[in-house]
Amino acid sequence: MNSIPEHRSTIALTRAAIANGTTTARAVAEAALSRIEALNPRLNAFLAVTADTALAQADATDARVRAGEQLRPLDGIPVAIKDNLVIEGVATTCGSRILENYRPPYTATAVERLCEAGAVIVGKTNCDEFAMGSSNENSAYGPVRNPWDEERVPGGSSGGSAVAVASGMAMLALGSDTGGSIRQPASLCGVVGLKPTYGRISRYGLVAFGSSLDQIGPFAASVEDASVALRVMAGHDERDSTSSEAPVPDFADLESGVDGLRIGIPAEFFADGLSEGTRECVESGIERLRKRGATTVDISLPHMKYATACYYIVATAEASSNLARFDGVRYGYRAEGAELLREMYMRSRSEGFGPEVKRRIMLGTYVLSSGYYDAYYDKALRVRTLIENDFRKAFVECDVILTPTSPSTAFRLGEKSGDPLQMYLSDVYTITANLAGIPGVSIPCGTSEGLPVGLQVLAPHFGEPVMLRAARAVEV
Ligand code: GLN
């Protein structure tokens, strides 16, 4: 079976077909489940398949159709959930051995809202351990493979979710994005991946990595589908005090075009390190927007050169603190045979965490330690403010910013896994949005040597409507 579907039915078409009786939600769910059964042994995108729940949810949609009720926005749509988002009673591993047998007693708000909108949850997707990575090779459960070339990585950390949508095993998937983990895999797999503004979607039930950076967002086959999912999930949640009370727009002006829109092109994102094929595709995307009436403005984000260093201090510092809770007492794996409490902590953590997670805990603990705090953590926070200010200034001159999502197309399995610094550099174009808290979306914009290339649109805080409008215009 070819793992790239020829054409992917959109949410609107599927819902309409279910509503008018051309198909049933059960048939759609069964098709997704059988595609998972056929492709997952090769692609390793799912860690758990929730077939019973999926069929029950699909049957509930079909019952609504029979009762003549109006369909909800996601009725009958098969959705996959990254395995760092909790669903009551369903194993949540975060791609780690330490949580191998963890069954959460509650469900994440984002997932709950999808279900209330009619979604059919088909399973939990593989990811880099605790969302740390850019290739999915850091999962304790084996790497995910890119459906465009199975010898290549799908990107990370939400690689399983990107592949689920790219290969038609689900129509929508959720990921989390701390430094690019939705946008980068979306780019490498040829799908749309959206990181909303910090605070737009509740993170209640997302296993925390870097709390000042983490956001949940959707993968979809089209900008329209991503915006439907965003709309369903967005909005304040009293269980997450960082979720914003800003009103949620309906994103209904997707089709209103880009005439007169000012598009910022930051020179720093087109400098050395960008592969030629990617540059050509992104430039042709920019050209398309110009033809549709947008104007381009050269802008500068001068502190971008410090972004990777800044991110890997802030993110590791927060991770070292967030991951302290995995101690063998409250969650997951506990080492056998330890005699003293301290020995039990140490052995549980040493045996339960993989090498990248340990590296980050050590780095994060170091940058927060007394004597080094000022030199590293405190300085990184100052740089972060400079990066935020760069964006603030840029958005005076332009409405959205266009960049490549990733410096290159999907790399080979093993190509970067021995060199953490090389791996960290694959996020250079995505991490600034997390540091500044602004929204970003990656949209497919052609292929280079047979592999998909993604273009990134960035917008000011809560600028998702204009961001999606520009993204839609790249797509058509
Ligand atoms: N690749 C980046 C990292 O390893 C980003 C990960 C993410 O966004 N979760 O930290």
Short mmCIF file of C-alpha atoms and ligand atoms in Angstrom, two decimals:
data_model
loop_
_atom_site.label_atom_id
_atom_site.label_comp_id
_atom_site.label_asym_id
_atom_site.label_seq_id
_atom_site.Cartn_x
_atom_site.Cartn_y
_atom_site.Cartn_z
CA MET A 1 0.00 0.00 0.00
CA ASN A 2 1.34 3.42 -0.94
CA SER A 3 1.73 5.38 2.27
CA ILE A 4 1.06 8.80 0.70
CA PRO A 5 -2.65 9.03 -0.12
CA GLU A 6 -3.44 10.48 -3.53
CA HIS A 7 -5.84 12.93 -2.20
CA ARG A 8 -7.00 13.52 1.26
CA SER A 9 -10.60 14.25 1.95
CA THR A 10 -11.03 17.35 3.99
CA ILE A 11 -13.03 17.74 7.15
CA ALA A 12 -15.75 19.68 5.34
CA LEU A 13 -16.17 17.03 2.63
CA THR A 14 -16.16 14.17 5.11
CA ARG A 15 -18.67 15.82 7.40
CA ALA A 16 -20.92 16.59 4.45
CA ALA A 17 -20.71 13.00 3.22
CA ILE A 18 -21.62 11.73 6.68
CA ALA A 19 -24.44 14.24 7.03
CA ASN A 20 -26.04 13.37 3.69
CA GLY A 21 -25.67 9.63 4.12
CA THR A 22 -23.08 9.05 1.37
CA THR A 23 -20.99 7.41 4.07
CA THR A 24 -21.16 6.80 7.80
CA ALA A 25 -18.86 7.85 10.60
CA ARG A 26 -18.34 4.15 11.32
CA ALA A 27 -17.13 3.52 7.75
CA VAL A 28 -14.75 6.50 7.99
CA ALA A 29 -13.42 5.25 11.33
CA GLU A 30 -13.02 1.71 10.03
CA ALA A 31 -11.12 2.99 7.01
CA ALA A 32 -8.73 4.95 9.25
CA LEU A 33 -8.26 1.96 11.55
CA SER A 34 -7.53 -0.40 8.69
CA ARG A 35 -5.06 2.05 7.20
CA ILE A 36 -3.33 2.19 10.59
CA GLU A 37 -3.27 -1.60 10.68
CA ALA A 38 -1.74 -1.76 7.20
CA LEU A 39 0.80 1.06 7.48
CA ASN A 40 1.75 1.36 11.11
CA PRO A 41 4.02 -1.71 11.22
CA ARG A 42 6.19 0.14 8.69
CA LEU A 43 5.85 3.73 9.85
CA ASN A 44 5.63 3.26 13.67
CA ALA A 45 3.55 6.42 14.03
CA PHE A 46 1.11 5.04 16.62
CA LEU A 47 2.04 3.76 20.07
CA ALA A 48 -1.56 2.86 20.91
CA VAL A 49 -4.67 2.40 18.80
CA THR A 50 -7.97 3.16 20.53
CA ALA A 51 -10.23 1.25 18.17
CA ASP A 52 -13.06 0.65 20.66
CA THR A 53 -13.33 4.29 21.65
CA ALA A 54 -13.10 5.33 18.02
CA LEU A 55 -15.94 3.07 16.93
CA ALA A 56 -18.12 4.10 19.88
CA GLN A 57 -17.54 7.78 19.07
CA ALA A 58 -18.29 7.14 15.39
CA ASP A 59 -21.50 5.32 16.30
CA ALA A 60 -22.54 8.31 18.40
CA THR A 61 -22.12 10.53 15.34
CA ASP A 62 -24.16 8.14 13.19
CA ALA A 63 -26.89 8.18 15.84
CA ARG A 64 -26.97 11.99 15.59
CA VAL A 65 -27.36 11.74 11.83
CA ARG A 66 -30.23 9.26 12.21
CA ALA A 67 -31.89 11.53 14.77
CA GLY A 68 -31.68 14.41 12.30
CA GLU A 69 -29.45 16.47 14.58
CA GLN A 70 -27.07 19.10 13.31
CA LEU A 71 -23.51 17.80 13.04
CA ARG A 72 -20.79 19.33 15.22
CA PRO A 73 -17.58 20.73 13.65
CA LEU A 74 -15.61 17.49 13.89
CA ASP A 75 -18.32 14.83 13.82
CA GLY A 76 -16.85 11.60 12.45
CA ILE A 77 -13.33 12.98 11.88
CA PRO A 78 -10.52 10.54 12.81
CA VAL A 79 -8.00 12.27 15.06
CA ALA A 80 -4.65 11.12 16.47
CA ILE A 81 -3.21 12.49 19.71
CA LYS A 82 0.48 12.92 20.53
CA ASP A 83 1.46 10.67 23.38
CA ASN A 84 2.33 13.54 25.73
CA LEU A 85 -1.34 14.53 26.00
CA VAL A 86 -3.37 12.57 28.50
CA ILE A 87 -6.59 10.70 27.88
CA GLU A 88 -8.25 9.08 30.88
CA GLY A 89 -7.38 5.40 31.10
CA VAL A 90 -5.29 5.32 27.91
CA ALA A 91 -1.55 4.65 28.33
CA THR A 92 0.45 7.89 28.02
CA THR A 93 4.17 7.23 27.64
CA CYS A 94 5.60 10.51 26.30
CA GLY A 95 7.84 8.22 24.26
CA SER A 96 9.63 7.29 27.50
CA ARG A 97 10.29 4.07 29.39
CA ILE A 98 9.72 5.90 32.63
CA LEU A 99 6.01 6.23 31.85
CA GLU A 100 5.61 2.85 30.19
CA ASN A 101 2.67 1.81 32.35
CA TYR A 102 1.20 5.18 33.20
CA ARG A 103 -2.56 5.45 32.79
CA PRO A 104 -3.73 8.97 33.51
CA PRO A 105 -6.89 9.52 35.56
CA TYR A 106 -8.02 12.53 33.50
CA THR A 107 -8.21 13.93 29.96
CA ALA A 108 -6.47 17.00 28.50
CA THR A 109 -8.77 19.96 27.84
CA ALA A 110 -7.72 20.14 24.17
CA VAL A 111 -8.68 16.48 23.66
CA GLU A 112 -11.90 16.92 25.61
CA ARG A 113 -12.89 19.85 23.39
CA LEU A 114 -12.17 17.83 20.24
CA CYS A 115 -14.35 15.01 21.55
CA GLU A 116 -17.15 17.41 22.45
CA ALA A 117 -16.99 18.60 18.83
CA GLY A 118 -17.52 15.03 17.62
CA ALA A 119 -13.94 13.87 16.95
CA VAL A 120 -13.19 10.17 16.68
CA ILE A 121 -9.95 9.47 18.57
CA VAL A 122 -8.06 6.70 16.80
CA GLY A 123 -4.91 6.51 18.92
CA LYS A 124 -1.81 7.97 20.55
CA THR A 125 1.18 8.90 18.43
CA ASN A 126 4.87 8.27 18.84
CA CYS A 127 7.17 11.19 19.66
CA ASP A 128 10.63 12.02 20.88
CA GLU A 129 10.97 11.26 24.57
CA PHE A 130 9.22 14.05 26.51
CA ALA A 131 9.07 15.99 23.20
CA MET A 132 12.83 16.51 23.17
CA GLY A 133 14.16 16.10 19.68
CA SER A 134 13.79 17.00 16.03
CA SER A 135 13.76 13.61 14.34
CA ASN A 136 11.69 11.23 16.48
CA GLU A 137 14.78 9.09 16.96
CA ASN A 138 14.70 9.86 20.70
CA SER A 139 11.58 7.78 21.29
CA ALA A 140 12.07 4.77 23.57
CA TYR A 141 9.69 2.94 21.23
CA GLY A 142 11.72 3.26 18.04
CA PRO A 143 11.83 5.94 15.36
CA VAL A 144 8.90 6.96 13.18
CA ARG A 145 9.52 6.76 9.44
CA ASN A 146 8.71 9.41 6.89
CA PRO A 147 6.09 8.14 4.42
CA TRP A 148 7.75 10.07 1.57
CA ASP A 149 10.94 8.05 2.04
CA GLU A 150 10.97 5.46 4.77
CA GLU A 151 14.74 5.75 5.23
CA ARG A 152 14.25 9.33 6.34
CA VAL A 153 13.06 10.93 9.58
CA PRO A 154 9.63 12.56 9.82
CA GLY A 155 11.01 15.38 11.98
CA GLY A 156 10.18 15.78 15.61
CA SER A 157 9.22 15.80 18.22
CA SER A 158 5.61 15.26 17.07
CA GLY A 159 6.70 12.96 14.22
CA GLY A 160 3.99 10.36 14.75
CA SER A 161 1.24 12.97 14.49
CA ALA A 162 2.73 14.44 11.30
CA VAL A 163 2.99 11.00 9.73
CA ALA A 164 -0.51 10.02 10.81
CA VAL A 165 -1.92 12.90 8.77
CA ALA A 166 0.59 12.68 5.90
CA SER A 167 -0.20 9.02 5.32
CA GLY A 168 -3.97 9.29 5.76
CA MET A 169 -4.14 7.28 9.01
CA ALA A 170 -5.94 10.26 10.59
CA MET A 171 -7.41 13.47 9.21
CA LEU A 172 -6.23 15.60 12.10
CA ALA A 173 -3.63 15.13 14.78
CA LEU A 174 -2.51 17.01 17.85
CA GLY A 175 1.08 17.84 18.62
CA SER A 176 2.94 20.08 21.03
CA ASP A 177 5.42 22.73 19.98
CA THR A 178 8.08 23.96 22.39
CA GLY A 179 10.66 24.95 19.80
CA GLY A 180 9.15 23.76 16.53
CA SER A 181 7.84 20.29 17.24
CA ILE A 182 4.64 20.83 15.25
CA ARG A 183 5.92 23.03 12.43
CA GLN A 184 9.18 21.20 11.66
CA PRO A 185 7.65 17.69 11.29
CA ALA A 186 4.74 19.20 9.34
CA SER A 187 7.28 20.68 6.95
CA LEU A 188 9.24 17.44 6.58
CA CYS A 189 6.06 15.41 5.99
CA GLY A 190 4.20 17.77 3.65
CA VAL A 191 1.24 18.70 5.87
CA VAL A 192 0.00 21.83 7.62
CA GLY A 193 1.19 22.28 11.24
CA LEU A 194 0.10 25.14 13.44
CA LYS A 195 1.52 26.48 16.70
CA PRO A 196 -0.93 28.99 18.16
CA THR A 197 -0.09 32.03 20.26
CA TYR A 198 1.15 31.16 23.74
CA GLY A 199 -2.02 30.93 25.83
CA ARG A 200 -4.43 30.36 22.96
CA ILE A 201 -5.07 26.70 23.81
CA SER A 202 -5.24 25.27 27.32
CA ARG A 203 -2.31 23.03 28.22
CA TYR A 204 -4.16 21.24 30.98
CA GLY A 205 -3.24 17.60 30.44
CA LEU A 206 -0.13 18.25 28.35
CA VAL A 207 2.92 16.75 30.03
CA ALA A 208 5.08 19.83 30.57
CA PHE A 209 8.47 20.24 28.91
CA GLY A 210 9.27 23.98 28.83
CA SER A 211 6.28 25.68 30.44
CA SER A 212 7.00 29.17 29.12
CA LEU A 213 7.29 27.80 25.56
CA ASP A 214 4.91 24.81 25.19
CA GLN A 215 1.77 25.12 23.06
CA ILE A 216 -0.61 22.49 21.70
CA GLY A 217 -1.64 22.68 18.06
CA PRO A 218 -3.08 20.73 15.13
CA PHE A 219 -1.67 18.93 12.10
CA ALA A 220 -4.02 18.83 9.13
CA ALA A 221 -4.09 18.29 5.39
CA SER A 222 -5.16 21.87 4.74
CA VAL A 223 -5.15 25.33 6.30
CA GLU A 224 -8.93 25.23 6.53
CA ASP A 225 -8.88 21.96 8.46
CA ALA A 226 -6.22 23.30 10.83
CA SER A 227 -8.32 26.38 11.49
CA VAL A 228 -11.40 24.28 12.29
CA ALA A 229 -9.37 22.35 14.88
CA LEU A 230 -7.89 25.54 16.31
CA ARG A 231 -11.29 27.08 16.71
CA VAL A 232 -12.62 24.03 18.54
CA MET A 233 -9.71 23.91 21.00
CA ALA A 234 -8.97 27.59 21.59
CA GLY A 235 -10.19 29.72 24.45
CA HIS A 236 -9.81 30.13 28.16
CA ASP A 237 -9.80 27.15 30.49
CA GLU A 238 -9.99 27.70 34.22
CA ARG A 239 -7.77 24.65 34.75
CA ASP A 240 -4.82 26.35 32.98
CA SER A 241 -4.02 29.76 34.40
CA THR A 242 -1.77 30.52 31.40
CA SER A 243 -4.65 30.12 28.96
CA SER A 244 -5.77 33.44 27.59
CA GLU A 245 -9.15 35.05 27.98
CA ALA A 246 -8.81 36.70 24.56
CA PRO A 247 -11.91 36.09 22.44
CA VAL A 248 -11.63 33.31 19.88
CA PRO A 249 -12.24 34.51 16.32
CA ASP A 250 -14.09 32.25 13.93
CA PHE A 251 -11.35 32.40 11.26
CA ALA A 252 -14.08 32.83 8.69
CA ASP A 253 -12.09 35.24 6.52
CA LEU A 254 -9.62 32.60 5.34
CA GLU A 255 -10.56 33.19 1.73
CA SER A 256 -10.41 36.95 1.75
CA GLY A 257 -6.97 37.01 0.12
CA VAL A 258 -3.77 38.94 0.68
CA ASP A 259 -4.30 42.05 -1.43
CA GLY A 260 -2.45 44.89 0.32
CA LEU A 261 -0.98 42.61 2.97
CA ARG A 262 2.58 43.54 3.99
CA ILE A 263 4.81 40.50 4.16
CA GLY A 264 8.08 40.77 6.08
CA ILE A 265 11.05 38.82 4.74
CA PRO A 266 13.78 38.54 7.37
CA ALA A 267 17.23 38.35 5.77
CA GLU A 268 18.52 36.28 8.71
CA PHE A 269 16.28 33.37 7.71
CA PHE A 270 17.63 33.20 4.19
CA ALA A 271 21.34 33.27 5.03
CA ASP A 272 23.93 30.46 5.06
CA GLY A 273 22.70 27.07 6.11
CA LEU A 274 19.51 27.16 4.04
CA SER A 275 19.50 24.47 1.37
CA GLU A 276 19.09 25.65 -2.23
CA GLY A 277 16.04 23.50 -2.95
CA THR A 278 14.24 24.82 0.12
CA ARG A 279 15.11 28.41 -0.77
CA GLU A 280 13.67 28.00 -4.27
CA CYS A 281 10.38 26.57 -3.02
CA VAL A 282 9.97 29.26 -0.36
CA GLU A 283 10.79 32.02 -2.83
CA SER A 284 8.19 30.68 -5.23
CA GLY A 285 5.66 30.74 -2.37
CA ILE A 286 6.54 34.38 -1.68
CA GLU A 287 6.20 35.14 -5.39
CA ARG A 288 2.72 33.61 -5.38
CA LEU A 289 1.64 35.98 -2.62
CA ARG A 290 3.09 38.94 -4.49
CA LYS A 291 1.08 37.99 -7.56
CA ARG A 292 -2.03 38.00 -5.40
CA GLY A 293 -1.43 41.59 -4.33
CA ALA A 294 0.75 41.30 -1.24
CA THR A 295 3.78 43.53 -0.91
CA THR A 296 7.06 42.36 0.55
CA VAL A 297 9.14 44.32 3.01
CA ASP A 298 12.73 43.50 3.95
CA ILE A 299 12.94 43.24 7.71
CA SER A 300 15.61 42.29 10.19
CA LEU A 301 15.48 40.19 13.33
CA PRO A 302 19.02 40.92 14.48
CA HIS A 303 19.02 38.81 17.64
CA MET A 304 17.98 35.67 15.84
CA LYS A 305 21.61 34.51 15.85
CA TYR A 306 21.37 34.01 19.61
CA ALA A 307 18.04 32.20 19.48
CA THR A 308 19.29 28.62 19.45
CA ALA A 309 21.62 29.20 22.40
CA CYS A 310 18.91 31.10 24.25
CA TYR A 311 16.32 28.40 23.62
CA TYR A 312 18.55 25.55 24.76
CA ILE A 313 19.14 27.34 28.07
CA VAL A 314 15.54 28.33 28.77
CA ALA A 315 14.04 25.02 27.57
CA THR A 316 16.51 22.81 29.44
CA ALA A 317 16.19 24.88 32.62
CA GLU A 318 12.42 24.48 32.57
CA ALA A 319 12.66 20.81 31.61
CA SER A 320 15.00 20.02 34.50
CA SER A 321 12.42 21.44 36.85
CA ASN A 322 9.36 19.91 35.17
CA LEU A 323 10.90 16.44 34.98
CA ALA A 324 11.78 16.38 38.69
CA ARG A 325 8.37 14.83 39.34
CA PHE A 326 9.34 11.57 37.65
CA ASP A 327 10.97 10.08 40.70
CA GLY A 328 9.72 6.50 40.82
CA VAL A 329 7.30 7.40 43.62
CA ARG A 330 4.40 9.18 41.97
CA TYR A 331 4.66 8.15 38.35
CA GLY A 332 5.68 5.23 36.24
CA TYR A 333 8.80 3.16 36.42
CA ARG A 334 10.40 2.31 39.76
CA ALA A 335 13.77 0.53 39.94
CA GLU A 336 13.70 -2.75 41.84
CA GLY A 337 15.82 -3.63 44.84
CA ALA A 338 16.98 -0.18 46.01
CA GLU A 339 17.55 -0.03 49.74
CA LEU A 340 17.55 3.69 50.34
CA LEU A 341 15.12 6.31 49.04
CA ARG A 342 17.85 8.31 47.35
CA GLU A 343 19.14 5.19 45.62
CA MET A 344 15.63 4.42 44.41
CA TYR A 345 15.27 7.93 42.94
CA MET A 346 18.62 7.73 41.24
CA ARG A 347 18.18 4.29 39.79
CA SER A 348 14.60 4.90 38.65
CA ARG A 349 15.64 8.04 36.80
CA SER A 350 18.86 6.57 35.41
CA GLU A 351 17.08 3.51 34.09
CA GLY A 352 13.85 5.24 33.06
CA PHE A 353 15.11 8.25 31.08
CA GLY A 354 16.91 8.05 27.72
CA PRO A 355 20.19 9.81 26.87
CA GLU A 356 18.76 13.04 25.37
CA VAL A 357 16.45 13.61 28.34
CA LYS A 358 19.37 13.06 30.73
CA ARG A 359 21.52 15.48 28.73
CA ARG A 360 18.82 18.14 29.02
CA ILE A 361 18.25 17.58 32.73
CA MET A 362 21.99 17.97 33.32
CA LEU A 363 22.26 21.07 31.14
CA GLY A 364 19.18 22.62 32.73
CA THR A 365 20.32 21.89 36.26
CA TYR A 366 23.71 23.39 35.45
CA VAL A 367 22.37 26.66 34.00
CA LEU A 368 20.17 27.11 37.07
CA SER A 369 22.83 26.28 39.64
CA SER A 370 24.14 28.94 41.96
CA GLY A 371 27.15 30.65 40.46
CA TYR A 372 26.01 29.91 36.90
CA TYR A 373 22.44 31.19 37.05
CA ASP A 374 23.41 34.78 36.24
CA ALA A 375 25.83 33.83 33.50
CA TYR A 376 23.41 31.52 31.69
CA TYR A 377 19.77 31.49 32.73
CA ASP A 378 19.44 35.14 33.60
CA LYS A 379 21.32 36.19 30.48
CA ALA A 380 19.15 33.94 28.31
CA LEU A 381 16.03 35.62 29.67
CA ARG A 382 17.46 39.00 28.68
CA VAL A 383 18.22 37.74 25.18
CA ARG A 384 14.70 36.39 25.00
CA THR A 385 13.36 39.88 25.63
CA LEU A 386 15.57 41.25 22.84
CA ILE A 387 14.16 38.62 20.46
CA GLU A 388 10.61 39.54 21.47
CA ASN A 389 11.42 43.19 20.82
CA ASP A 390 12.82 42.34 17.39
CA PHE A 391 9.42 40.91 16.48
CA ARG A 392 7.54 43.82 18.00
CA LYS A 393 9.53 46.23 15.85
CA ALA A 394 9.19 44.09 12.74
CA PHE A 395 5.41 43.88 13.09
CA VAL A 396 5.19 47.66 12.85
CA GLU A 397 6.45 47.37 9.28
CA CYS A 398 4.67 44.19 8.23
CA ASP A 399 1.51 42.19 8.97
CA VAL A 400 3.02 38.70 8.76
CA ILE A 401 6.52 37.28 8.33
CA LEU A 402 7.40 34.56 5.84
CA THR A 403 10.33 32.19 6.29
CA PRO A 404 11.38 28.64 5.52
CA THR A 405 10.21 26.26 8.28
CA SER A 406 13.32 24.14 8.32
CA PRO A 407 16.78 24.59 6.73
CA SER A 408 16.52 21.35 4.77
CA THR A 409 14.13 18.60 3.79
CA ALA A 410 13.85 15.34 5.75
CA PHE A 411 17.27 13.94 6.62
CA ARG A 412 18.23 10.28 6.79
CA LEU A 413 17.65 8.20 9.90
CA GLY A 414 20.92 8.29 11.85
CA GLU A 415 22.30 11.26 9.92
CA LYS A 416 22.25 13.67 12.85
CA SER A 417 21.55 11.47 15.85
CA GLY A 418 25.22 11.25 16.86
CA ASP A 419 25.66 15.03 16.86
CA PRO A 420 23.25 16.85 19.19
CA LEU A 421 24.40 20.30 18.06
CA GLN A 422 23.59 19.53 14.41
CA MET A 423 20.22 18.25 15.53
CA TYR A 424 19.56 21.41 17.59
CA LEU A 425 20.29 23.53 14.52
CA SER A 426 17.37 22.03 12.61
CA ASP A 427 15.11 24.24 14.75
CA VAL A 428 16.76 27.59 13.97
CA TYR A 429 13.75 28.93 12.08
CA THR A 430 11.06 27.75 14.48
CA ILE A 431 12.32 28.45 18.01
CA THR A 432 12.09 32.25 17.84
CA ALA A 433 8.28 32.05 17.68
CA ASN A 434 8.21 30.09 20.94
CA LEU A 435 10.64 32.47 22.63
CA ALA A 436 8.42 35.40 21.60
CA GLY A 437 5.11 33.58 22.20
CA ILE A 438 3.79 34.40 18.72
CA PRO A 439 1.84 32.02 16.44
CA GLY A 440 3.39 30.21 13.47
CA VAL A 441 2.17 27.80 10.86
CA SER A 442 4.00 25.63 8.35
CA ILE A 443 2.36 25.05 4.97
CA PRO A 444 3.59 22.71 2.22
CA CYS A 445 5.07 24.72 -0.66
CA GLY A 446 6.41 22.22 -3.16
CA THR A 447 9.05 19.53 -3.15
CA SER A 448 12.81 19.41 -3.54
CA GLU A 449 14.28 16.15 -4.86
CA GLY A 450 10.98 14.45 -4.17
CA LEU A 451 10.72 15.58 -0.54
CA PRO A 452 8.27 18.14 0.83
CA VAL A 453 9.33 21.68 1.72
CA GLY A 454 7.45 23.83 4.23
CA LEU A 455 6.99 27.58 4.34
CA GLN A 456 6.40 29.26 7.68
CA VAL A 457 4.07 32.20 8.32
CA LEU A 458 4.52 34.06 11.61
CA ALA A 459 2.12 36.67 12.99
CA PRO A 460 1.87 38.96 16.03
CA HIS A 461 0.36 37.65 19.29
CA PHE A 462 -3.23 36.51 18.67
CA GLY A 463 -2.77 37.25 14.96
CA GLU A 464 -3.96 33.80 13.89
CA PRO A 465 -6.66 35.22 11.56
CA VAL A 466 -4.19 37.14 9.38
CA MET A 467 -1.64 34.32 9.64
CA LEU A 468 -4.16 31.77 8.37
CA ARG A 469 -5.35 34.06 5.60
CA ALA A 470 -1.75 34.39 4.32
CA ALA A 471 -1.20 30.64 4.73
CA ARG A 472 -4.35 29.89 2.77
CA ALA A 473 -3.14 32.12 -0.06
CA VAL A 474 0.12 30.16 -0.28
CA GLU A 475 -1.87 26.97 -0.57
CA VAL A 476 -4.15 27.89 -3.47
N1 GLN B 1 13.46 20.14 18.61
C1 GLN B 1 13.32 21.03 19.72
C2 GLN B 1 13.87 20.40 20.97
O1 GLN B 1 14.40 19.36 20.88
C3 GLN B 1 11.88 21.41 19.90
C4 GLN B 1 11.11 20.36 20.56
C5 GLN B 1 9.67 20.74 20.75
O2 GLN B 1 9.19 21.69 20.16
N2 GLN B 1 9.02 19.99 21.62
O3 GLN B 1 13.79 20.94 22.04
#
